[in-house]
Amino acid sequence: MLLVDLYKPRILEDVLGNKQVIKIIEEMGVDFPHLCLTGPPGTGKTTVAHILKSQFKSLELNASDERGIDVVRNKIKNFCNRIDNKQLLIILDECDNLTLIAQQALRRLMEGDTKFILICNDVSKVIEPIQSRCAILKFERISISEFLPRSKEICKKENVNLTPSAFKTVINLSKGDFRNCLNILQPLINLKCEITDTFLYKLNGVPSYDKIETLYHLIKDDNLKEINLLLNELTDNYDNSDIISGLYQIGKINNDFNILKVCSKYQFKLVNGINSKIQLFSMIYLIIKDN
């Protein structure tokens, strides 16, 4: 059984993190209004929706698979028109992927008796008339203080033998996403050897903290020759997004606003499909220029 299924919370009080949000939902009880659960991946939004649906006749859809008007006119509308002895509930994951026309049609269906739980990463992509019909609950990334005890408990139960530095690496690679943490731990179950941070970086195909930290210091020293050598090595072995993400994390640790600003700009370019070695080198030289 996969760790994400084995350790999935079954009741609200077992959900990791976001205690204020969980408390609000508990106080609402079964008579909750339409909900819009928003926030980064791996913060418990879908888990909470699954816990709530147990008391309803439910339909679950993912708008990243079916994002057009047809899914609203057919599947959602037909479900809303059903007669059942249980209250109807629709869970619509990644609802921020719905087209504008689909959202406008959905708005009208939300005026009926069927309850809706909408889940999204970016609530700003959801039209205001839908937002106004929902209680919007913002989920934050799970803090390290909440992350650590649960992760250590799972490692102990599943015989995952991590060195202290490797354990920190798991937390860093997870980036506040507990589902991601469980996926990283999955292939490590019952390995007989002690697992090091070097092993983890290789297994996950991302550059090591030491490599990125070296790049950071070379940038601060304006050492162009060594920067070129190291960047060529990194780009030959790793994805540009992982290099930029690693540099961003070191910028956060060092409170380096210049690094954070430039890396954020280039992360946005990557999301929009601009991913090339030239872009990465351009980013590095822009950081040096603004040092």
Coordinates of C-alpha atoms in Angstrom, one line a residue:
M1 CA 0.0 0.0 0.0
L2 CA 1.3 3.4 -0.9
L3 CA 2.3 5.7 2.0
V4 CA 0.0 8.5 0.7
D5 CA -3.0 6.1 1.1
L6 CA -1.7 4.4 4.3
Y7 CA -1.3 7.7 6.2
K8 CA -4.2 9.6 4.7
P9 CA -6.2 11.2 7.6
R10 CA -9.7 9.8 8.1
I11 CA -11.0 12.5 10.4
L12 CA -10.5 16.2 10.5
E13 CA -8.5 16.3 13.7
D14 CA -5.8 14.1 12.1
V15 CA -5.2 16.5 9.3
L16 CA -1.6 17.9 9.5
G17 CA -1.3 21.7 9.8
N18 CA -3.8 24.5 9.1
K19 CA -5.4 24.1 12.5
Q20 CA -7.4 27.4 12.3
V21 CA -9.0 26.3 9.0
I22 CA -9.8 22.9 10.4
K23 CA -11.4 24.4 13.5
I24 CA -13.6 26.6 11.3
I25 CA -14.8 23.6 9.2
E26 CA -15.4 21.5 12.4
E27 CA -17.5 24.4 13.8
M28 CA -19.6 24.5 10.6
G29 CA -20.6 20.9 10.9
V30 CA -22.6 19.2 8.2
D31 CA -24.5 22.4 7.3
F32 CA -21.5 24.1 5.8
P33 CA -22.0 26.5 2.9
H34 CA -20.3 26.1 -0.5
L35 CA -16.6 25.9 0.2
C36 CA -13.6 27.1 -1.8
L37 CA -10.4 25.5 -0.5
T38 CA -7.4 27.3 -1.9
G39 CA -3.7 27.1 -1.4
P40 CA -0.5 25.3 -2.5
P41 CA -0.4 21.6 -3.4
G42 CA 0.0 19.1 -0.6
T43 CA -1.5 21.2 2.1
G44 CA -4.6 19.0 2.8
K45 CA -7.3 20.6 0.6
T46 CA -8.4 17.4 -1.2
T47 CA -7.9 15.4 2.0
V48 CA -10.4 17.6 3.9
A49 CA -12.9 17.4 1.0
H50 CA -12.7 13.6 1.1
I51 CA -13.3 13.6 4.8
L52 CA -16.4 15.8 4.5
K53 CA -17.9 13.9 1.6
S54 CA -18.6 10.7 3.7
Q55 CA -21.9 12.2 4.9
F56 CA -23.2 13.0 1.4
K57 CA -24.0 11.5 -2.0
S58 CA -21.1 12.9 -3.9
L59 CA -19.6 13.4 -7.3
E60 CA -15.9 14.2 -7.7
L61 CA -14.4 15.8 -10.8
N62 CA -11.1 17.2 -11.7
A63 CA -11.3 20.3 -13.9
S64 CA -7.8 19.8 -15.3
D65 CA -9.2 16.8 -17.1
E66 CA -12.6 18.3 -18.0
R67 CA -12.4 22.0 -18.1
G68 CA -15.0 23.1 -20.7
I69 CA -18.7 23.9 -20.7
D70 CA -19.7 20.3 -21.4
V71 CA -18.7 19.0 -18.0
V72 CA -20.9 21.6 -16.4
R73 CA -23.9 21.2 -18.7
N74 CA -23.8 17.4 -18.6
K75 CA -22.1 15.7 -15.6
I76 CA -22.6 18.5 -13.0
K77 CA -26.1 19.6 -14.1
N78 CA -27.4 16.0 -14.4
F79 CA -26.0 15.2 -10.9
C80 CA -27.6 18.3 -9.4
N81 CA -31.0 17.2 -10.9
R82 CA -30.9 13.8 -9.2
I83 CA -33.4 12.8 -6.5
D84 CA -31.7 11.1 -3.5
N85 CA -32.4 10.5 0.1
K86 CA -29.0 12.0 0.9
Q87 CA -27.8 15.6 0.5
L88 CA -25.9 15.9 -2.8
L89 CA -22.3 17.2 -2.8
I90 CA -20.0 18.0 -5.8
I91 CA -16.2 18.2 -5.2
L92 CA -14.5 20.0 -8.1
D93 CA -10.7 19.8 -7.9
E94 CA -8.5 22.3 -9.7
C95 CA -11.6 24.5 -10.4
D96 CA -9.3 27.3 -11.4
N97 CA -8.7 25.4 -14.7
L98 CA -12.3 25.8 -15.7
T99 CA -12.9 28.1 -18.7
L100 CA -14.7 31.4 -18.2
I101 CA -17.9 30.1 -19.9
A102 CA -17.8 26.9 -17.7
Q103 CA -17.5 29.0 -14.6
Q104 CA -20.4 31.2 -15.6
A105 CA -22.6 28.1 -16.1
L106 CA -21.4 26.7 -12.8
R107 CA -22.4 29.9 -10.9
R108 CA -26.1 29.3 -11.8
L109 CA -26.0 25.7 -10.7
M110 CA -24.6 26.8 -7.3
E111 CA -27.9 28.6 -6.6
G112 CA -29.7 25.2 -6.1
D113 CA -29.7 22.7 -3.2
T114 CA -26.5 20.8 -4.1
K115 CA -23.5 21.6 -2.0
F116 CA -20.2 22.4 -3.7
I117 CA -16.6 22.1 -2.5
L118 CA -14.3 23.8 -4.9
I119 CA -10.5 23.2 -4.7
C120 CA -7.9 25.4 -6.3
N121 CA -4.3 26.6 -6.1
D122 CA -5.1 30.1 -7.3
V123 CA -8.5 31.6 -6.2
S124 CA -7.9 34.7 -8.3
K125 CA -8.6 32.6 -11.4
V126 CA -12.1 31.9 -10.1
I127 CA -14.7 34.5 -11.1
E128 CA -16.0 36.8 -8.4
P129 CA -19.7 35.6 -8.6
I130 CA -18.5 32.0 -7.7
Q131 CA -16.2 33.4 -4.9
S132 CA -19.1 35.3 -3.4
R133 CA -21.2 32.1 -3.1
C134 CA -18.4 30.3 -1.1
A135 CA -16.7 30.4 2.2
I136 CA -13.1 30.8 1.0
L137 CA -10.6 28.9 3.2
K138 CA -6.9 29.5 2.6
F139 CA -4.6 26.6 3.3
E140 CA -0.9 27.4 4.0
R141 CA 2.1 25.3 3.6
I142 CA 2.7 23.0 6.5
S143 CA 5.3 24.4 8.9
I144 CA 8.5 22.4 9.7
S145 CA 7.6 22.2 13.3
E146 CA 4.4 20.3 12.3
F147 CA 6.2 18.4 9.5
L148 CA 9.1 17.0 11.6
P149 CA 7.3 14.9 14.2
R150 CA 4.9 13.2 11.7
S151 CA 7.7 12.5 9.3
K152 CA 10.0 11.0 12.0
E153 CA 7.1 8.8 13.2
I154 CA 6.5 7.5 9.7
C155 CA 10.2 6.8 9.1
K156 CA 10.3 4.8 12.3
K157 CA 7.2 2.7 11.4
E158 CA 8.4 2.0 7.9
N159 CA 12.0 1.2 8.7
V160 CA 13.4 4.2 6.8
N161 CA 16.9 4.7 8.2
L162 CA 17.9 8.3 7.4
T163 CA 21.0 10.2 8.6
P164 CA 20.2 13.5 10.3
S165 CA 21.3 15.5 7.2
A166 CA 19.3 13.2 5.0
F167 CA 16.2 13.8 7.0
K168 CA 16.7 17.6 6.6
T169 CA 17.1 16.9 2.9
V170 CA 13.7 15.1 2.7
I171 CA 12.1 18.1 4.4
N172 CA 13.8 20.5 2.0
L173 CA 12.9 18.5 -1.1
S174 CA 9.2 18.3 0.1
K175 CA 8.9 22.1 0.1
G176 CA 6.1 22.1 2.6
D177 CA 4.1 19.5 0.6
F178 CA 3.4 16.5 2.9
R179 CA 2.2 14.4 0.0
N180 CA 5.5 15.1 -1.7
C181 CA 7.3 14.0 1.5
L182 CA 5.5 10.7 1.5
N183 CA 6.3 10.1 -2.2
I184 CA 10.0 10.8 -1.5
L185 CA 10.0 8.3 1.4
Q186 CA 8.1 5.6 -0.6
P187 CA 11.1 4.0 -2.4
L188 CA 13.2 4.1 0.8
I189 CA 11.0 1.6 2.7
N190 CA 12.9 -1.3 4.1
L191 CA 16.2 -0.4 2.5
K192 CA 18.9 -2.1 4.7
C193 CA 21.5 0.7 4.3
E194 CA 21.7 4.0 6.0
I195 CA 20.3 6.6 3.7
T196 CA 22.4 9.8 3.1
D197 CA 21.6 13.2 1.6
T198 CA 23.8 12.4 -1.4
F199 CA 21.8 9.3 -2.1
L200 CA 18.5 11.2 -1.9
Y201 CA 19.7 13.9 -4.3
K202 CA 20.7 11.3 -6.8
L203 CA 17.5 9.3 -6.4
N204 CA 15.3 12.4 -6.9
G205 CA 17.4 13.7 -9.8
V206 CA 18.0 17.2 -8.2
P207 CA 21.3 19.1 -7.6
S208 CA 22.7 18.8 -4.1
Y209 CA 22.5 21.6 -1.6
D210 CA 26.3 21.8 -1.6
K211 CA 26.4 22.3 -5.4
I212 CA 23.8 25.1 -5.4
E213 CA 25.5 26.7 -2.4
T214 CA 28.8 26.7 -4.2
L215 CA 27.0 28.4 -7.2
Y216 CA 25.6 31.0 -4.8
H217 CA 29.0 31.9 -3.4
L218 CA 30.5 32.0 -6.9
I219 CA 27.8 34.4 -7.9
K220 CA 28.4 36.6 -4.9
D221 CA 32.2 36.6 -5.7
D222 CA 31.5 37.5 -9.4
N223 CA 33.7 34.5 -10.4
L224 CA 32.5 34.2 -14.0
K225 CA 34.9 31.5 -15.1
E226 CA 33.9 29.1 -12.3
I227 CA 30.2 30.0 -12.7
N228 CA 30.3 28.9 -16.3
L229 CA 32.0 25.6 -15.5
L230 CA 29.6 24.8 -12.7
L231 CA 26.5 25.9 -14.7
N232 CA 27.6 23.7 -17.6
E233 CA 27.9 20.7 -15.3
L234 CA 24.6 21.4 -13.6
T235 CA 22.6 21.9 -16.9
D236 CA 24.1 18.7 -18.3
N237 CA 22.7 16.7 -15.4
Y238 CA 19.6 18.5 -14.0
D239 CA 16.5 20.4 -15.1
N240 CA 16.8 24.2 -15.1
S241 CA 13.7 24.5 -12.8
D242 CA 15.5 22.4 -10.1
I243 CA 18.6 24.6 -10.3
I244 CA 16.5 27.8 -10.1
S245 CA 14.4 26.4 -7.2
G246 CA 17.6 25.4 -5.3
L247 CA 19.1 28.9 -5.8
Y248 CA 15.8 30.4 -4.6
Q249 CA 15.8 28.3 -1.4
I250 CA 19.4 29.4 -0.6
G251 CA 18.3 33.0 -1.3
K252 CA 15.5 32.6 1.3
I253 CA 18.0 31.2 3.9
N254 CA 20.3 34.1 3.3
N255 CA 17.6 36.8 3.1
D256 CA 19.0 37.7 -0.3
F257 CA 16.2 39.8 -1.8
N258 CA 18.0 40.2 -5.2
I259 CA 18.3 36.4 -5.6
L260 CA 14.6 35.9 -4.6
K261 CA 13.4 38.7 -7.0
V262 CA 15.3 37.4 -10.1
C263 CA 14.6 33.7 -9.4
S264 CA 10.9 34.4 -9.0
K265 CA 10.9 36.2 -12.4
Y266 CA 12.6 33.3 -14.1
Q267 CA 10.4 30.7 -12.4
F268 CA 7.4 32.5 -13.9
K269 CA 9.0 32.2 -17.3
L270 CA 9.5 28.4 -16.8
V271 CA 5.9 28.0 -15.9
N272 CA 5.0 29.8 -19.2
G273 CA 7.1 27.4 -21.2
I274 CA 10.3 29.3 -21.6
N275 CA 12.9 26.8 -20.5
S276 CA 16.4 27.0 -22.1
K277 CA 20.0 27.1 -21.0
I278 CA 20.3 30.6 -22.4
Q279 CA 17.5 31.7 -20.0
L280 CA 19.4 30.2 -17.0
F281 CA 22.7 31.9 -17.9
S282 CA 20.8 35.1 -18.5
M283 CA 19.3 34.8 -15.0
I284 CA 22.7 34.3 -13.4
Y285 CA 24.2 37.3 -15.1
L286 CA 21.2 39.5 -14.1
I287 CA 21.8 38.5 -10.5
I288 CA 25.5 39.4 -10.8
K289 CA 24.7 42.7 -12.4
D290 CA 22.3 43.7 -9.5
N291 CA 24.7 42.5 -6.8

